[in-house]
PDB file of C-alpha atoms and ligand atoms in Angstrom:
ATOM      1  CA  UNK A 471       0.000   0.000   0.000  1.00  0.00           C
ATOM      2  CA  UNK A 472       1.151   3.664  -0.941  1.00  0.00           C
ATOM      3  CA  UNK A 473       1.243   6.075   2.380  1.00  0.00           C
ATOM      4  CA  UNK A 474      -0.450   8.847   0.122  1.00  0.00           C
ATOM      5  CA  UNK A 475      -3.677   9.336   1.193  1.00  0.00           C
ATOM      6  CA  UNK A 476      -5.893   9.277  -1.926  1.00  0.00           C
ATOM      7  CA  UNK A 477      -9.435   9.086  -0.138  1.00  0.00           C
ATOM      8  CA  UNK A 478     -10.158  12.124   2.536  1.00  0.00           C
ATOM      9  CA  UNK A 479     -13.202  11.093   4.794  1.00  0.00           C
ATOM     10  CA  UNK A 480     -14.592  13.954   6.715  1.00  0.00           C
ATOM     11  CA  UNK A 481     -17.180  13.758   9.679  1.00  0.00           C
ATOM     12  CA  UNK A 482     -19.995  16.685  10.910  1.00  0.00           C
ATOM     13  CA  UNK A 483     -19.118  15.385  14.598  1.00  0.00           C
ATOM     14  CA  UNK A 484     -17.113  12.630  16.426  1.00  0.00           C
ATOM     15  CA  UNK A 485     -20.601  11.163  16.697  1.00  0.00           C
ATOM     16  CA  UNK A 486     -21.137  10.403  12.981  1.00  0.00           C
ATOM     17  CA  UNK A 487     -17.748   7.829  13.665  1.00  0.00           C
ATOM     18  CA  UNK A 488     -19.641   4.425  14.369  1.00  0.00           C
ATOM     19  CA  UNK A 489     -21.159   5.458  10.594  1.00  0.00           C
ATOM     20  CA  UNK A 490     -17.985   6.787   9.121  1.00  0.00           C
ATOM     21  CA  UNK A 491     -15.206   4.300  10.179  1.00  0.00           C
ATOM     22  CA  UNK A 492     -17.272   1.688   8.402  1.00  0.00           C
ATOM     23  CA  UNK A 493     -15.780   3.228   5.302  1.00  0.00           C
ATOM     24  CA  UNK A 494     -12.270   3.210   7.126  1.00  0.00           C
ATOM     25  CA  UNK A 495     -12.819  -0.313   7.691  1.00  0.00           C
ATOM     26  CA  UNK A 496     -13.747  -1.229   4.076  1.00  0.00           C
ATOM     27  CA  UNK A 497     -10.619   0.955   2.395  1.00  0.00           C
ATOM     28  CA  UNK A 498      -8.072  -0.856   4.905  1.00  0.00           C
ATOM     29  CA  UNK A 499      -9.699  -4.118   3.520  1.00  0.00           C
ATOM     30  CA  UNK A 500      -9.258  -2.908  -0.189  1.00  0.00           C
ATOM     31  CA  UNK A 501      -6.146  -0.993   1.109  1.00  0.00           C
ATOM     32  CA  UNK A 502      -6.810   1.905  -0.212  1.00  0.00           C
ATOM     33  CA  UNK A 503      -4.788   4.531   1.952  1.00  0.00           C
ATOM     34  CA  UNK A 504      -7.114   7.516   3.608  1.00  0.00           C
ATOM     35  CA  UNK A 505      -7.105   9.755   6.103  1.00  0.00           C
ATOM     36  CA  UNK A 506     -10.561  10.785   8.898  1.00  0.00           C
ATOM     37  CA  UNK A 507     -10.786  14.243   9.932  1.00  0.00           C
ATOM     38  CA  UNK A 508     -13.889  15.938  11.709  1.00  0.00           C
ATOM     39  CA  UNK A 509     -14.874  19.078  10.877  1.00  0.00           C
ATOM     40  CA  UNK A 510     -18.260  20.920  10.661  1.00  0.00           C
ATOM     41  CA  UNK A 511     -20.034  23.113   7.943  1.00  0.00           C
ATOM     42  CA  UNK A 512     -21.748  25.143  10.793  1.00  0.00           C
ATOM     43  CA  UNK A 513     -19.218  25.145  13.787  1.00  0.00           C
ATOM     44  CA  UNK A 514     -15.545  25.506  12.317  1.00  0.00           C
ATOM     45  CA  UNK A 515     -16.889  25.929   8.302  1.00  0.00           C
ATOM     46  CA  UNK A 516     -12.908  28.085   7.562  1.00  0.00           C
ATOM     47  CA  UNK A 517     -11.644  24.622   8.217  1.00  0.00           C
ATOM     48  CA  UNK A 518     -13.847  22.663   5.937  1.00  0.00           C
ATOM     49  CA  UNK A 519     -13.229  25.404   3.379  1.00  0.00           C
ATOM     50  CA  UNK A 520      -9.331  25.285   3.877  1.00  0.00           C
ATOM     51  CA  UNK A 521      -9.511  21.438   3.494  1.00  0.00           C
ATOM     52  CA  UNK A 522     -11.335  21.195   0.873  1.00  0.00           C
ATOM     53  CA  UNK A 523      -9.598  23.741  -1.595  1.00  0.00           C
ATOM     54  CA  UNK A 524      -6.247  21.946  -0.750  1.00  0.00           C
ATOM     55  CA  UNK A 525      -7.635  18.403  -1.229  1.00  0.00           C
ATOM     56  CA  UNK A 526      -6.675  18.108  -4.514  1.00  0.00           C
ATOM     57  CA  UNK A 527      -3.112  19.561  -4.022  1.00  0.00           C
ATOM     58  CA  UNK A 528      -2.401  17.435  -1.226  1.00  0.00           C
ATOM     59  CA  UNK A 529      -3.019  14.047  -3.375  1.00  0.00           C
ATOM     60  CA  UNK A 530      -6.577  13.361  -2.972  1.00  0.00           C
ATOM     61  CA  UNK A 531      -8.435  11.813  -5.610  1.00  0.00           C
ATOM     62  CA  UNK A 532     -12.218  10.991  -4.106  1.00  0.00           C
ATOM     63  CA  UNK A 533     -13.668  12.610  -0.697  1.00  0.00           C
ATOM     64  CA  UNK A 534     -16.462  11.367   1.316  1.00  0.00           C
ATOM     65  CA  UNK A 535     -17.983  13.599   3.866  1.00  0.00           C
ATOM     66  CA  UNK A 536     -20.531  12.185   6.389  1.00  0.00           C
ATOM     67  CA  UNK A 537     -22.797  14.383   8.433  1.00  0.00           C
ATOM     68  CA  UNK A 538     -26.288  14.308  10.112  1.00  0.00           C
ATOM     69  CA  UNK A 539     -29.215  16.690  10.795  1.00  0.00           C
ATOM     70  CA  UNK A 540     -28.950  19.911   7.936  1.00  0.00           C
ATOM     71  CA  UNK A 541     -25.915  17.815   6.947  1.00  0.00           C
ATOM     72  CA  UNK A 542     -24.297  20.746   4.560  1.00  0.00           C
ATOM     73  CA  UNK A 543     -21.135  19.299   5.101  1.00  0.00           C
ATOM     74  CA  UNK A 544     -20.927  17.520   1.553  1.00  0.00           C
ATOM     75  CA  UNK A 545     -22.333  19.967  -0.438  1.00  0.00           C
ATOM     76  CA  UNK A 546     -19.786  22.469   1.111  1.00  0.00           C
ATOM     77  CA  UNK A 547     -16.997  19.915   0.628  1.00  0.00           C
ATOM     78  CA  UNK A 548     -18.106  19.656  -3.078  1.00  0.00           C
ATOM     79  CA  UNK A 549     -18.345  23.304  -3.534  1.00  0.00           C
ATOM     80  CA  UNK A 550     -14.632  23.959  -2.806  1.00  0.00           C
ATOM     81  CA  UNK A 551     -13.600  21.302  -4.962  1.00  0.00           C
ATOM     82  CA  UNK A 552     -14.100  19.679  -8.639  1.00  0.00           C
ATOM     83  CA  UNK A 553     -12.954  15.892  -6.410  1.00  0.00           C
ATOM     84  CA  UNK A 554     -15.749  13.438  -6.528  1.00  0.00           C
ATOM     85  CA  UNK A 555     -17.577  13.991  -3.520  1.00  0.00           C
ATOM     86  CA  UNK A 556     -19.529  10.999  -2.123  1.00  0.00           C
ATOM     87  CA  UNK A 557     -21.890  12.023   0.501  1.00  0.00           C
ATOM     88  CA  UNK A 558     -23.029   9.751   3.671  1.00  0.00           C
ATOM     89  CA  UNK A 559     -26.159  11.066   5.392  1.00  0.00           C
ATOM     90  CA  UNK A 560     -26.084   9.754   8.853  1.00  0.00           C
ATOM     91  CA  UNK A 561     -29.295   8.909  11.104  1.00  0.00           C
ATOM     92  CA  UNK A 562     -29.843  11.470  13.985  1.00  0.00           C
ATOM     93  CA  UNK A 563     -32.794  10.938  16.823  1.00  0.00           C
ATOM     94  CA  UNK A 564     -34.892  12.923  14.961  1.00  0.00           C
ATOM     95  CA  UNK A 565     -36.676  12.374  11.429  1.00  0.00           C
ATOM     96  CA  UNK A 566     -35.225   9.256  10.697  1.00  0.00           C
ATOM     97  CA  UNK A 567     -32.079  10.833   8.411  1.00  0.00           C
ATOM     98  CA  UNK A 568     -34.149  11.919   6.157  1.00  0.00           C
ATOM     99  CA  UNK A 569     -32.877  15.361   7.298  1.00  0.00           C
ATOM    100  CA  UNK A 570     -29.807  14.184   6.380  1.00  0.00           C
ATOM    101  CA  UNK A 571     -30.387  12.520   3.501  1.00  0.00           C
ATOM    102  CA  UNK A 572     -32.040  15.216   1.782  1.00  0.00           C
ATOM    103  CA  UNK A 573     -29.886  17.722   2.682  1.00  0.00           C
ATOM    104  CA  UNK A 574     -27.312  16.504   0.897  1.00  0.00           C
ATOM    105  CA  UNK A 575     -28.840  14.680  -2.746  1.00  0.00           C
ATOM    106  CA  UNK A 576     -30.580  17.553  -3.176  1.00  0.00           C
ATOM    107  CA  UNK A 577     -27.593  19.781  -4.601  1.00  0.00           C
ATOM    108  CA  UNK A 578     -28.243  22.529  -6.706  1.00  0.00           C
ATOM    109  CA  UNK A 579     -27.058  21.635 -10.066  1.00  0.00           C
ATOM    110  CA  UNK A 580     -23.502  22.217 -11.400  1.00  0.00           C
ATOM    111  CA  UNK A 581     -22.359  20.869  -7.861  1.00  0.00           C
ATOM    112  CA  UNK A 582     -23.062  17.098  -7.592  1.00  0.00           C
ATOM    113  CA  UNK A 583     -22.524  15.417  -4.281  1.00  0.00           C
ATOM    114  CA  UNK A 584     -23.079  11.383  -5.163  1.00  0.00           C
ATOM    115  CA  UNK A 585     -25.249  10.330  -2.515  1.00  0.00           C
ATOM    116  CA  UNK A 586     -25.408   6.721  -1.044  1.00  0.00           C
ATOM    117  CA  UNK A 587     -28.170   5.422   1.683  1.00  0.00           C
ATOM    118  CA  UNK A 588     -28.267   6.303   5.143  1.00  0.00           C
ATOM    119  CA  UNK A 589     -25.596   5.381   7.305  1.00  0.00           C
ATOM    120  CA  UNK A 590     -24.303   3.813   4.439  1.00  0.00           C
ATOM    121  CA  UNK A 591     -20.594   4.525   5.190  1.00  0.00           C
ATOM    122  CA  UNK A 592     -19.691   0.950   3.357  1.00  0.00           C
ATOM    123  CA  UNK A 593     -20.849   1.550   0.198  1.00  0.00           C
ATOM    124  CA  UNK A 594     -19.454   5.646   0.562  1.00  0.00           C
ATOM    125  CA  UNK A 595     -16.024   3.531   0.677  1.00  0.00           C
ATOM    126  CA  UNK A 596     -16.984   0.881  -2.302  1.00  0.00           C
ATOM    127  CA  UNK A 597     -18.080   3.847  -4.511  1.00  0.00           C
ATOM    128  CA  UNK A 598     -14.779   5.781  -3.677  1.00  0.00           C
ATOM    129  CA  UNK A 599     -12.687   2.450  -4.613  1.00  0.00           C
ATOM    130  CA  UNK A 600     -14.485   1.674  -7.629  1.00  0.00           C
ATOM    131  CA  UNK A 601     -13.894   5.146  -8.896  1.00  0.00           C
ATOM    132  CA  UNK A 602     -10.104   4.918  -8.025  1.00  0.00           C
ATOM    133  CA  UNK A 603      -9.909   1.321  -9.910  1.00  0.00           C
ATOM    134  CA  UNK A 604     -10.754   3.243 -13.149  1.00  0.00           C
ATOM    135  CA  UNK A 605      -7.109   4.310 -12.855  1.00  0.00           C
ATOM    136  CA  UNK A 606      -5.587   1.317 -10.500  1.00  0.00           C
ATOM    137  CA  UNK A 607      -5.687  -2.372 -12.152  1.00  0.00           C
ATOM    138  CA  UNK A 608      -4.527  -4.206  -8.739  1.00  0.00           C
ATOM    139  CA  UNK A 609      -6.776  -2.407  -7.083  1.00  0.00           C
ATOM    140  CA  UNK A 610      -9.748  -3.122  -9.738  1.00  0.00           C
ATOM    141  CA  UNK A 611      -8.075  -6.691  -8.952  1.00  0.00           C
ATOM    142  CA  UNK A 612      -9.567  -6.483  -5.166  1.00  0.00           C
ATOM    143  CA  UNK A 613     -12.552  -5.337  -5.668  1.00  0.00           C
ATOM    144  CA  UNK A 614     -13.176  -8.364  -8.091  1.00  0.00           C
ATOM    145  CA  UNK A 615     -11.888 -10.913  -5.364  1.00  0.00           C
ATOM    146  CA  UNK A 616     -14.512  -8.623  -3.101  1.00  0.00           C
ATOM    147  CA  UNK A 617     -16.988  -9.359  -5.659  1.00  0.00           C
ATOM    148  CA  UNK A 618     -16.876 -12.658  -5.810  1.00  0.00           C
ATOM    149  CA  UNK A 619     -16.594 -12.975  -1.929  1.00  0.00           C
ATOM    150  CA  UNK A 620     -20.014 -11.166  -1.350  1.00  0.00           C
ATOM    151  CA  UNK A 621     -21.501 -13.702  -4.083  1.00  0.00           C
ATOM    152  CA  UNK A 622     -19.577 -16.584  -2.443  1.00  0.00           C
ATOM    153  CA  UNK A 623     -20.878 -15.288   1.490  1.00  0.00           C
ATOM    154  CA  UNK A 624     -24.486 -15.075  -0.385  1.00  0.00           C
ATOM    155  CA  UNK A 625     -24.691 -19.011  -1.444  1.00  0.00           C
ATOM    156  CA  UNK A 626     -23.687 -19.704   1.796  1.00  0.00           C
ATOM    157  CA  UNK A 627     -26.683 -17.806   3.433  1.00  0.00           C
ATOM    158  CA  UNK A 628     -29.006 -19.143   1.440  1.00  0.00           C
ATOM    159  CA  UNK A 629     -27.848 -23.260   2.199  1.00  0.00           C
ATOM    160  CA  UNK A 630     -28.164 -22.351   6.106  1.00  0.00           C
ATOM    161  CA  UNK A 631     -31.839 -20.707   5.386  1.00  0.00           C
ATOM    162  CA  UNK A 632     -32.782 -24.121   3.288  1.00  0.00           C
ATOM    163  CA  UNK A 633     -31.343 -26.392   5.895  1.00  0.00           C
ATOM    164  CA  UNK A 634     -33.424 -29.028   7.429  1.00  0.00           C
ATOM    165  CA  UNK A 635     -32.988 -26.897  10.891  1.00  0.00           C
ATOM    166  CA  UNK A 636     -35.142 -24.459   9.936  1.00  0.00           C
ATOM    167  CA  UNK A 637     -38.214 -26.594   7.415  1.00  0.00           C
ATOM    168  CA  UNK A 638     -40.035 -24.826   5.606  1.00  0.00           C
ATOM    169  CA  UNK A 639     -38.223 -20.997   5.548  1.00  0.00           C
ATOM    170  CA  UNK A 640     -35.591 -22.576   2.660  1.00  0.00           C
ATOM    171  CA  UNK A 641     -35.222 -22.397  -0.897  1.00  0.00           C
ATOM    172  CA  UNK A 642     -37.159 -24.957  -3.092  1.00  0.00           C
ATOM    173  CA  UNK A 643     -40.148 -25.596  -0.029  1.00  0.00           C
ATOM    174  CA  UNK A 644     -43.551 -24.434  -0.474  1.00  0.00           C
TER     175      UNK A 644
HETATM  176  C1  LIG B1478     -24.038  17.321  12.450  1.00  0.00           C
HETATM  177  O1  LIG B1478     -24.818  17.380  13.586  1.00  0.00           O
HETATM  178  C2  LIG B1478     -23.043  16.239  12.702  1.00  0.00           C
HETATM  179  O2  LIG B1478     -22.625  15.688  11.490  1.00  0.00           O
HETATM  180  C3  LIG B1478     -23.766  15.249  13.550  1.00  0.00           C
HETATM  181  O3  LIG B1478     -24.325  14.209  12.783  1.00  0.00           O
HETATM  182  C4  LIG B1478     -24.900  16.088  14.137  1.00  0.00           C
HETATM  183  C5  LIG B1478     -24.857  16.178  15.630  1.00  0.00           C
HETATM  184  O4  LIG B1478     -23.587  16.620  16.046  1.00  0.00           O
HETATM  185  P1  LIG B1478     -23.211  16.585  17.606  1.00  0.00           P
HETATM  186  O5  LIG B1478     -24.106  17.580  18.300  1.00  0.00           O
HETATM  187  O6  LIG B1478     -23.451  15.182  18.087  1.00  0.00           O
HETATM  188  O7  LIG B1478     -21.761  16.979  17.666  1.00  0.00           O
HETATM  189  O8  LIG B1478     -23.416  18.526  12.175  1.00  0.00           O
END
């Protein structure tokens, strides 16, 4: 693995990181090397700005930036920068994320944040990888083998649900 951080993942609050170092998790497995920084749109927004217009300097190719409630953090992120921006809305204890979540896939357009599910902080990290395997073959390589892991862990699932334990939940039963 390079040491150059090519994915930045930014955070609204320390509290979005149970969401947000699920896409930490799934670049160490694809070792893609990336950096986690929190930093708000509302409370410290001269540090988001400062971050963002240097992300592509400093070797960034794809950001991700989580945030919950009037999450503004992405479309901020995206608005100091021409980076893919992949935004993860993350679930507060009120309105079910969908304060989140339409905060930030509802961007004006001419500034697209790419918006995955709620809490979706895997798939943030999948989408980031797959768009840096356009220009890395080994790393196109392990997202295959990922690929074909998922299908493998799928078969799998479905022989325990059609095992005798549990009659008549499995496959091929009516
Ligand atoms: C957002 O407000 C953050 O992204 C977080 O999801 C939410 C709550 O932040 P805290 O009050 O827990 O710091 O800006």
């Amino acid at each position: 693995m390079s040491n150059t951080p090519t994915v930045g993942i930014v955070m609204g609050s320390k509290t979005d990181l149970p969401v947000m170092e699920k896409a930490s998790e799934q670049l160490v497995d694809l070792e893609v090397p990336h950096t986690l920084d929190v930093m708000s749109a509302h409370r410290n927004p001269a540090k988001v700005t400062s971050w963002a217009s240097g992300a592509a300097e400093a070797g960034y190719r794809v950001l991700i930036a989580g945030a919950g409630r009037a999450a503004h953090l992405p479309g901020v992120v995206a608005a100091h920068t021409s980076l893919p921006v992949v935004g993860v809305p993350c679930l507060s204890d009120h309105l079910g994320g969908a304060d989140a979540l339409y905060s930030i896939v509802q961007m004006p357009p001419g500034v697209p944040v790419a918006t995955v599910g709620i809490d979706s902080g895997r798939n943030a990290a999948l989408l980031a990888a797959q768009i840096l395997a356009l220009s890395d073959p080994e790393l196109a390589e392990r997202l295959a083998s990922f690929r074909a892991e998922q299908a493998e862990k799928g078969t799998e699932h479905r022989e325990i649900l059609g095992s005798s334990e549990r009659p008549g939940f499995g496959f091929g039963t009516t």
